[in-house]
mmCIF file of C-alpha atoms in Angstrom:
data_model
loop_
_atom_site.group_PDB
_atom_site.id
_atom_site.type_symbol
_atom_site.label_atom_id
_atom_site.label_comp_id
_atom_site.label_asym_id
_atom_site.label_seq_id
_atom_site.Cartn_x
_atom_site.Cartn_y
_atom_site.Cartn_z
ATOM 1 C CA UNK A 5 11.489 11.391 -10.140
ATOM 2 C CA UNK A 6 9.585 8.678 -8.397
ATOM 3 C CA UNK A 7 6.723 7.121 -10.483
ATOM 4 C CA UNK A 8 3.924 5.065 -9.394
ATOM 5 C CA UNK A 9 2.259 2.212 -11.436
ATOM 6 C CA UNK A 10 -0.961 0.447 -10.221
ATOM 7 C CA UNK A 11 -1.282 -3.275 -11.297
ATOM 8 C CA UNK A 12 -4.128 -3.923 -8.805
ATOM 9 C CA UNK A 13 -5.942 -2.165 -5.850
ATOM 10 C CA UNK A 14 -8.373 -3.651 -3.454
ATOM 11 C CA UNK A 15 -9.848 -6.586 -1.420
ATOM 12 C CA UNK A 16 -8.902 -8.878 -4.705
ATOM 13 C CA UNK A 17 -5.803 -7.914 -5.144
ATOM 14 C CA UNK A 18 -2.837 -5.215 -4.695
ATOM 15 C CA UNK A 19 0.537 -4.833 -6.411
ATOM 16 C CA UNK A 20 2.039 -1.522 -7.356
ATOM 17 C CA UNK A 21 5.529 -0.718 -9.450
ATOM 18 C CA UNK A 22 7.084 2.096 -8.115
ATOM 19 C CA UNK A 23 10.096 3.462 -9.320
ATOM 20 C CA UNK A 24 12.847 6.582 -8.855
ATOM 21 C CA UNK A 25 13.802 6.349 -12.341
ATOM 22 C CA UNK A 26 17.058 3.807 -11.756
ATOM 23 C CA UNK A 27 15.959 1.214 -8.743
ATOM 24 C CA UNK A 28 12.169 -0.099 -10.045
ATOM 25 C CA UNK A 29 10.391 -2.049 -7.198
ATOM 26 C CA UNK A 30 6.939 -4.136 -6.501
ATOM 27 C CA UNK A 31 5.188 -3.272 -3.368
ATOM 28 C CA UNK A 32 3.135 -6.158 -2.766
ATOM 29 C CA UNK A 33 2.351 -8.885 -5.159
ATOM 30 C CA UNK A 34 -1.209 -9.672 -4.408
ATOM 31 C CA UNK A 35 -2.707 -11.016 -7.501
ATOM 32 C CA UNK A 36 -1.343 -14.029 -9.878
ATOM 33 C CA UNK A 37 2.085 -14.025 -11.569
ATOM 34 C CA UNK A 38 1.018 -14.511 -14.886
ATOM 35 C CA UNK A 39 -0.943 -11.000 -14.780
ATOM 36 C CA UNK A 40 2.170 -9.308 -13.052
ATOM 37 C CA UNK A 41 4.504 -10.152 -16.364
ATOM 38 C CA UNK A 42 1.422 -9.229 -18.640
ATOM 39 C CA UNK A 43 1.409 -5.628 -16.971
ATOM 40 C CA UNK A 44 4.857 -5.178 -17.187
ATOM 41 C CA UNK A 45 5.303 -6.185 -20.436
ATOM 42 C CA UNK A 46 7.375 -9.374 -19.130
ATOM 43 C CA UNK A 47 10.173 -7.230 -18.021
ATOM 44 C CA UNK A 48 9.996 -8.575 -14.275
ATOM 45 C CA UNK A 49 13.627 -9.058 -14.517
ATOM 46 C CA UNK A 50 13.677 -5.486 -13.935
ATOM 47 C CA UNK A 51 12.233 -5.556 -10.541
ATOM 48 C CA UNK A 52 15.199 -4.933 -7.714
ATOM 49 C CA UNK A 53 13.052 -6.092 -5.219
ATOM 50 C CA UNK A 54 9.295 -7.038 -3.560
ATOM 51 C CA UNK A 55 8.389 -5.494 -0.945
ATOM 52 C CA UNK A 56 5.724 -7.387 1.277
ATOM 53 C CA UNK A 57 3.488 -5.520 4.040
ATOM 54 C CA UNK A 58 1.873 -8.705 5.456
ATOM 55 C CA UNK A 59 0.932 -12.174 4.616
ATOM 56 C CA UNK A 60 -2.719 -12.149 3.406
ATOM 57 C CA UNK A 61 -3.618 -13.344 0.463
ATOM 58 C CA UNK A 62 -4.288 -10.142 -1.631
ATOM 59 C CA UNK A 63 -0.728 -8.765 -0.803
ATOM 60 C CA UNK A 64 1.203 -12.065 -1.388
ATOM 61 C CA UNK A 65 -0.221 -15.006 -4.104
ATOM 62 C CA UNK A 66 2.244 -14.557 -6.116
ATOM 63 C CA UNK A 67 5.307 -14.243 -3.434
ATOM 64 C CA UNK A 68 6.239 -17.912 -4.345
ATOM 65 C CA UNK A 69 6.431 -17.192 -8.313
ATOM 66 C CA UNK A 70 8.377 -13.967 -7.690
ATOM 67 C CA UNK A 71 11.040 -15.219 -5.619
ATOM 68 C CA UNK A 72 11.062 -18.747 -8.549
ATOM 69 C CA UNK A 73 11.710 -15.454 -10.642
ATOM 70 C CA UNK A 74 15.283 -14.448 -8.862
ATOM 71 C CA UNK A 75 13.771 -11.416 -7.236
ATOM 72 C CA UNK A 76 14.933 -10.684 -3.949
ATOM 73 C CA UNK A 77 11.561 -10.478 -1.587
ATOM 74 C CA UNK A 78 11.368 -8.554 2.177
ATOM 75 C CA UNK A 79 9.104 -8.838 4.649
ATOM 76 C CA UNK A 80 9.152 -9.316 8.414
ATOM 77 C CA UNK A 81 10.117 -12.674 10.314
ATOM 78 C CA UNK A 82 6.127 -12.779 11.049
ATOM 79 C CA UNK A 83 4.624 -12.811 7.613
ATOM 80 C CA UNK A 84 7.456 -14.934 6.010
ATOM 81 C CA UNK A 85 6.040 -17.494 8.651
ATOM 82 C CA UNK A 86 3.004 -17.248 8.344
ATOM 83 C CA UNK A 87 3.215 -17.670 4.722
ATOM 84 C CA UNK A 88 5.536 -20.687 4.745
ATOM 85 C CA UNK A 89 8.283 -19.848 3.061
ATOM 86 C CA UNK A 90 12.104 -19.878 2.897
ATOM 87 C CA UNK A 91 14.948 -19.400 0.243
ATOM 88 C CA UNK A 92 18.027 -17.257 -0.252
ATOM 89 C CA UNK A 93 15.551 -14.809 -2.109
ATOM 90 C CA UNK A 94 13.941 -14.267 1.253
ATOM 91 C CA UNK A 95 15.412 -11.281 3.110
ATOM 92 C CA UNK A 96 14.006 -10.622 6.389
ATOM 93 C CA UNK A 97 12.989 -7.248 8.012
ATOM 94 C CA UNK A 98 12.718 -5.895 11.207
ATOM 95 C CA UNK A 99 10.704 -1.965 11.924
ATOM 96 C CA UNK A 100 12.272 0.644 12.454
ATOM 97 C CA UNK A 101 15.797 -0.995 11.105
ATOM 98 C CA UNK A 102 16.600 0.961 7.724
ATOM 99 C CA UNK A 103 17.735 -1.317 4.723
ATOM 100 C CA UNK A 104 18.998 -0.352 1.039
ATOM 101 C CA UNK A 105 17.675 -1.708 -2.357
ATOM 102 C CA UNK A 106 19.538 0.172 -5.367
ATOM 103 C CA UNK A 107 18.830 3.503 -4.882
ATOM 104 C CA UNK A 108 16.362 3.013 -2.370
ATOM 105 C CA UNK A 109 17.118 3.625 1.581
ATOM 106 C CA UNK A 110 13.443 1.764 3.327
ATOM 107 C CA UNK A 111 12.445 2.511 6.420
ATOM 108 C CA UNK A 112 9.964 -0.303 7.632
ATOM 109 C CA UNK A 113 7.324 0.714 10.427
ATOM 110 C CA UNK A 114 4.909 -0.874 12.617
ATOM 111 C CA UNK A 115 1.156 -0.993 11.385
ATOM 112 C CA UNK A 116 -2.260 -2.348 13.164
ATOM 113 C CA UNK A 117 -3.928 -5.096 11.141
ATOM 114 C CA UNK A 118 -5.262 -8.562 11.902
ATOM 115 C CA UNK A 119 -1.551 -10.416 10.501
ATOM 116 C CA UNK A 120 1.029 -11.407 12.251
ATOM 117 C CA UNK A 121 3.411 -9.121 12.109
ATOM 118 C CA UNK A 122 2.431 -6.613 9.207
ATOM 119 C CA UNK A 123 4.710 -3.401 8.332
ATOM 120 C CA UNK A 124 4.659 -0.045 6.395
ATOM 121 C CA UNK A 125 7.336 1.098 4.430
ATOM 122 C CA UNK A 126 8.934 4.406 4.056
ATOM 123 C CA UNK A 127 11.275 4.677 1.004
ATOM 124 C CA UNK A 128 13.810 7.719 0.411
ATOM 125 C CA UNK A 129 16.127 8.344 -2.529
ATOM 126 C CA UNK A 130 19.175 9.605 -3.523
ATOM 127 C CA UNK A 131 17.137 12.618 -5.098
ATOM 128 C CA UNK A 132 15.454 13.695 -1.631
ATOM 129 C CA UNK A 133 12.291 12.193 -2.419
ATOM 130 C CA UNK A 134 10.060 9.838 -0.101
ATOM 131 C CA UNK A 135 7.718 7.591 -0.462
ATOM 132 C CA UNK A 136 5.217 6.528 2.015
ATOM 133 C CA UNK A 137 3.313 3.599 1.827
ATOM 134 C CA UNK A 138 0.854 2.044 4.125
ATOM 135 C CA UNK A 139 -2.159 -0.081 3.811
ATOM 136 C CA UNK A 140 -4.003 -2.472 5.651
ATOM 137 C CA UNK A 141 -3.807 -0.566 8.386
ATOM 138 C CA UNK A 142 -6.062 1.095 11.145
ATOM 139 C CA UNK A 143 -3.829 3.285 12.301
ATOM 140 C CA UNK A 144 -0.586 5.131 12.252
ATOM 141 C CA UNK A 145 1.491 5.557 15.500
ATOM 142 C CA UNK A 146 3.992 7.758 13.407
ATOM 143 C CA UNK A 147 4.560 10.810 12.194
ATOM 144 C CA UNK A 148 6.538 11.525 8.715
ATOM 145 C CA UNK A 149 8.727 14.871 7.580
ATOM 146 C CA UNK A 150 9.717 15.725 3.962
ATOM 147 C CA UNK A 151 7.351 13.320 2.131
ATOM 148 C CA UNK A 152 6.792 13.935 -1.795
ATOM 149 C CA UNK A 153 4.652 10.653 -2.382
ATOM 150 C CA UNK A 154 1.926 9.628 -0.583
ATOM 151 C CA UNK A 155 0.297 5.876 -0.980
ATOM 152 C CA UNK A 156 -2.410 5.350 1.661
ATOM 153 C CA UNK A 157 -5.332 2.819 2.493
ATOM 154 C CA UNK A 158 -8.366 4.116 2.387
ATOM 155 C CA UNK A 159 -10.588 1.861 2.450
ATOM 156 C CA UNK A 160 -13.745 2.894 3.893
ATOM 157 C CA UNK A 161 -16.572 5.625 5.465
ATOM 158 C CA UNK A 162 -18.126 5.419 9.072
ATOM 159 C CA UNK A 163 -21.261 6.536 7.981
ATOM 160 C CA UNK A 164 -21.284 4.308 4.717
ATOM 161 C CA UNK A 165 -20.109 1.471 6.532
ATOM 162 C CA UNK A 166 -22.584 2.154 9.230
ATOM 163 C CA UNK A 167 -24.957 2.084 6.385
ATOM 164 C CA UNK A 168 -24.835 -0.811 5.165
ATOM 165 C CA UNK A 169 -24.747 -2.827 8.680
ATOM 166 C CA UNK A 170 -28.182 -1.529 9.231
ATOM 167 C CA UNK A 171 -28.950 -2.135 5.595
ATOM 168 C CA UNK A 172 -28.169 -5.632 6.450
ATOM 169 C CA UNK A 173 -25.013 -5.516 3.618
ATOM 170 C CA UNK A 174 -22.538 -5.886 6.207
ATOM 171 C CA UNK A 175 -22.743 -8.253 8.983
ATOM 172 C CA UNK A 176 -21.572 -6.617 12.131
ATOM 173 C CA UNK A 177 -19.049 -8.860 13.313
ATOM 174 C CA UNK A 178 -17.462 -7.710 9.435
ATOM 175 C CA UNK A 179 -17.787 -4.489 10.575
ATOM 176 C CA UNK A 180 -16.111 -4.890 13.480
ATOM 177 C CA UNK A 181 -13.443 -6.508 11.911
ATOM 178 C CA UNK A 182 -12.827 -3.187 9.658
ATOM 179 C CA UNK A 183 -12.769 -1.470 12.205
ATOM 180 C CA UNK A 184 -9.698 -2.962 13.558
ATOM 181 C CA UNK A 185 -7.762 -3.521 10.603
ATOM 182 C CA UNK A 186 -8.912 -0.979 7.882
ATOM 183 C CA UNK A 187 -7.927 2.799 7.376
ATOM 184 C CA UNK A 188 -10.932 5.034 7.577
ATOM 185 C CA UNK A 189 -11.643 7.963 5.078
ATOM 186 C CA UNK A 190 -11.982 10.011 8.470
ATOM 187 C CA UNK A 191 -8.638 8.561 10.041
ATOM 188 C CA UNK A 192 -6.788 8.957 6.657
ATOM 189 C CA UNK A 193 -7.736 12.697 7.356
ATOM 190 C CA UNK A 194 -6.687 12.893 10.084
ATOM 191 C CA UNK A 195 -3.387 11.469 9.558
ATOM 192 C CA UNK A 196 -2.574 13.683 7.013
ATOM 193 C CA UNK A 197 -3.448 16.505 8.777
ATOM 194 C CA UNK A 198 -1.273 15.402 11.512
ATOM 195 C CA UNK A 199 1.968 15.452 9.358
ATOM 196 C CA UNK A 200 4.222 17.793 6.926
ATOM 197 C CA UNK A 201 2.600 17.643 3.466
ATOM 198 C CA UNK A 202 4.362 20.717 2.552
ATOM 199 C CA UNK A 203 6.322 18.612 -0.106
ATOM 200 C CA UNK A 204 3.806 16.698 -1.246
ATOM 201 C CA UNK A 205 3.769 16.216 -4.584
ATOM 202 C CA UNK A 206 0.660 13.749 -5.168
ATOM 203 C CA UNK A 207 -1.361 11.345 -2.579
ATOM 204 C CA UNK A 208 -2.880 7.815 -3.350
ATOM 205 C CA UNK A 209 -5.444 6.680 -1.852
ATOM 206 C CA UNK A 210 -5.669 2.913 -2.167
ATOM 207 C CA UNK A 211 -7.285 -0.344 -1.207
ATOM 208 C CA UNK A 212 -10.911 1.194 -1.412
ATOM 209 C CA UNK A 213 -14.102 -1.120 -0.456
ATOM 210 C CA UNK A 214 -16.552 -2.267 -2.880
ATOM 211 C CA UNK A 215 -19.223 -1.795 -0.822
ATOM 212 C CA UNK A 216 -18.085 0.673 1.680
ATOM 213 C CA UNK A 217 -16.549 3.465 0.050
ATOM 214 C CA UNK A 218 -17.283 6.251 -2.728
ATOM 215 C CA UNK A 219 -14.226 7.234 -5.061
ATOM 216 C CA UNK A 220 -15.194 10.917 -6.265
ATOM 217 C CA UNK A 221 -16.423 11.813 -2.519
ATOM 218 C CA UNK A 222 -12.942 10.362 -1.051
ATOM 219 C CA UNK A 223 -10.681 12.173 -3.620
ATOM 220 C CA UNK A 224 -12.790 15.223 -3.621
ATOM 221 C CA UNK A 225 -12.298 15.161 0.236
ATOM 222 C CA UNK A 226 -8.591 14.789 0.368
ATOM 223 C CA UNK A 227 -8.086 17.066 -2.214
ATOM 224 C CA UNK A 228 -9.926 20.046 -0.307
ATOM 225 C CA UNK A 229 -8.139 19.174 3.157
ATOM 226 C CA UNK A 230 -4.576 19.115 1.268
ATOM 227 C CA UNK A 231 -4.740 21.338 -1.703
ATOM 228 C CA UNK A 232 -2.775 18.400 -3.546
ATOM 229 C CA UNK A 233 -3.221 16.135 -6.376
ATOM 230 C CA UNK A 234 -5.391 12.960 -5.240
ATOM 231 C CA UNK A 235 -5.371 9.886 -7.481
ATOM 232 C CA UNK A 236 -7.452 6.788 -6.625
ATOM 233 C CA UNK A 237 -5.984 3.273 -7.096
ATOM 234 C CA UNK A 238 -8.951 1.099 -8.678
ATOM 235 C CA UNK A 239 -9.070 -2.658 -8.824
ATOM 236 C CA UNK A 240 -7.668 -3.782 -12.200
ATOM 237 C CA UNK A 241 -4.752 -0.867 -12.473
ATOM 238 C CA UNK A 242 -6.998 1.869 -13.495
ATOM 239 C CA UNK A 243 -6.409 5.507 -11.800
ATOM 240 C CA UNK A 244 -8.905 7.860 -11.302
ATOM 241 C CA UNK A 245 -7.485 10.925 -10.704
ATOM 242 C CA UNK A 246 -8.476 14.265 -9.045
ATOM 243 C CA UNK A 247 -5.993 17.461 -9.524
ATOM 244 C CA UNK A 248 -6.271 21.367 -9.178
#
């Protein structure tokens, strides 16, 4: 049974343990070392491995300490540049070329983001579950069958966002930047209306906006378009959740 722990969600930081009950992993590691071992009760000899979507600095501040730590990181040739680093701990990834942690078979993809080479991950275990996970991300070429977990960016609203531009909150060269490298409440939508949800157990919706979203309208949405269990990652950990 896969379970999903939120350390930290957002612009100032993201790290999530996520587990199938024998093979317990980090997806990103986006906030500072020291809080990583508090949350998990200093048992980050546990982890199997980090998974790494792209190099920015609220996915990866703490990929140096991990890796100091003996845990195996992966990430594509691109971020691993662009982030400097190098070490037998570093193992590198390539889309659409399956690899195996534990119990875990990963399937990286291809996602749209202002980084260098940023990726998704889909993870499947030995129990028939799978994971998605994908963040930072404007859009999704790909379609998925047979998912039971869903993590997903969703970071803002057009009309909020659209808002606060002529509010004068957002300048609109920001906005433009979302644009191109943030996952819409309206594309999330319609990207899960695009694939099989039939198995769906719970969806995540992470990575909101301070400014530019609204928690109880997003969850509230996703839940009526999907029928399934919506939980929102917050900032420090906290989940707000939103079930039948």
């Amino acid at each position: 049974m896969i379970d999903i722990q939120v350390l930290a969600s957002g612009s100032k930081g993201n790290c999530y343990r996520v587990t199938d009950g024998s093979t317990p992993l980090l997806l990103e590691c986006g906030i500072p070392y020291k809080e990583i071992q508090k949350t998990l009760n200093f048992r980050v000899s546990e982890i199997a491995g980090c998974l790494v979507s792209h190099e920015h600095q609220d996915h990866a501040k703490a990929i140096k300490d991990i890796m100091k730590a003996g845990i195996d990181c992966y990430m594509s040739r691109g971020t691993a540049e662009a982030l400097g680093i190098s070490g037998h701990r570093l193992n590198i990834i390539k889309a659409k070329q399956q690899f195996r942690i534990g119990t875990w078979a990963i399937l990286p993809f291809e996602t749209q983001h202002d980084a260098v080479e940023p990726v998704g991950f889909l993870l499947a275990n030995s129990a028939g579950e799978k994971l998605l996970y994908a963040t930072d991300t404007y859009y999704i070429r790909y379609r998925f069958k047979g998912l039971t977990h869903v993590m997903v960016e969703c970071n803002y609203s057009l009309d909020i966002l659209r808002a606060n531009v002529e509010a004068g909150v957002i300048e609109p060269v920001l906005k433009n930047r979302i644009l191109k490298s943030h996952f819409s409440l309206e594309n999330v939508k319609e990207f899960l209306k695009a694939n099989d949800l039939g198995k769906v157990q719970e969806i995540w919706l992470l990575h909101l906006s301070d400014n530019n979203s609204d928690s109880e309208r997003f969850k509230r949405e996703v839940m009526e378009l999907t029928g399934k269990p919506v939980y929102i990652a917050l900032e420090k950990g906290e989940i707000d959740a939103y079930t039948l």
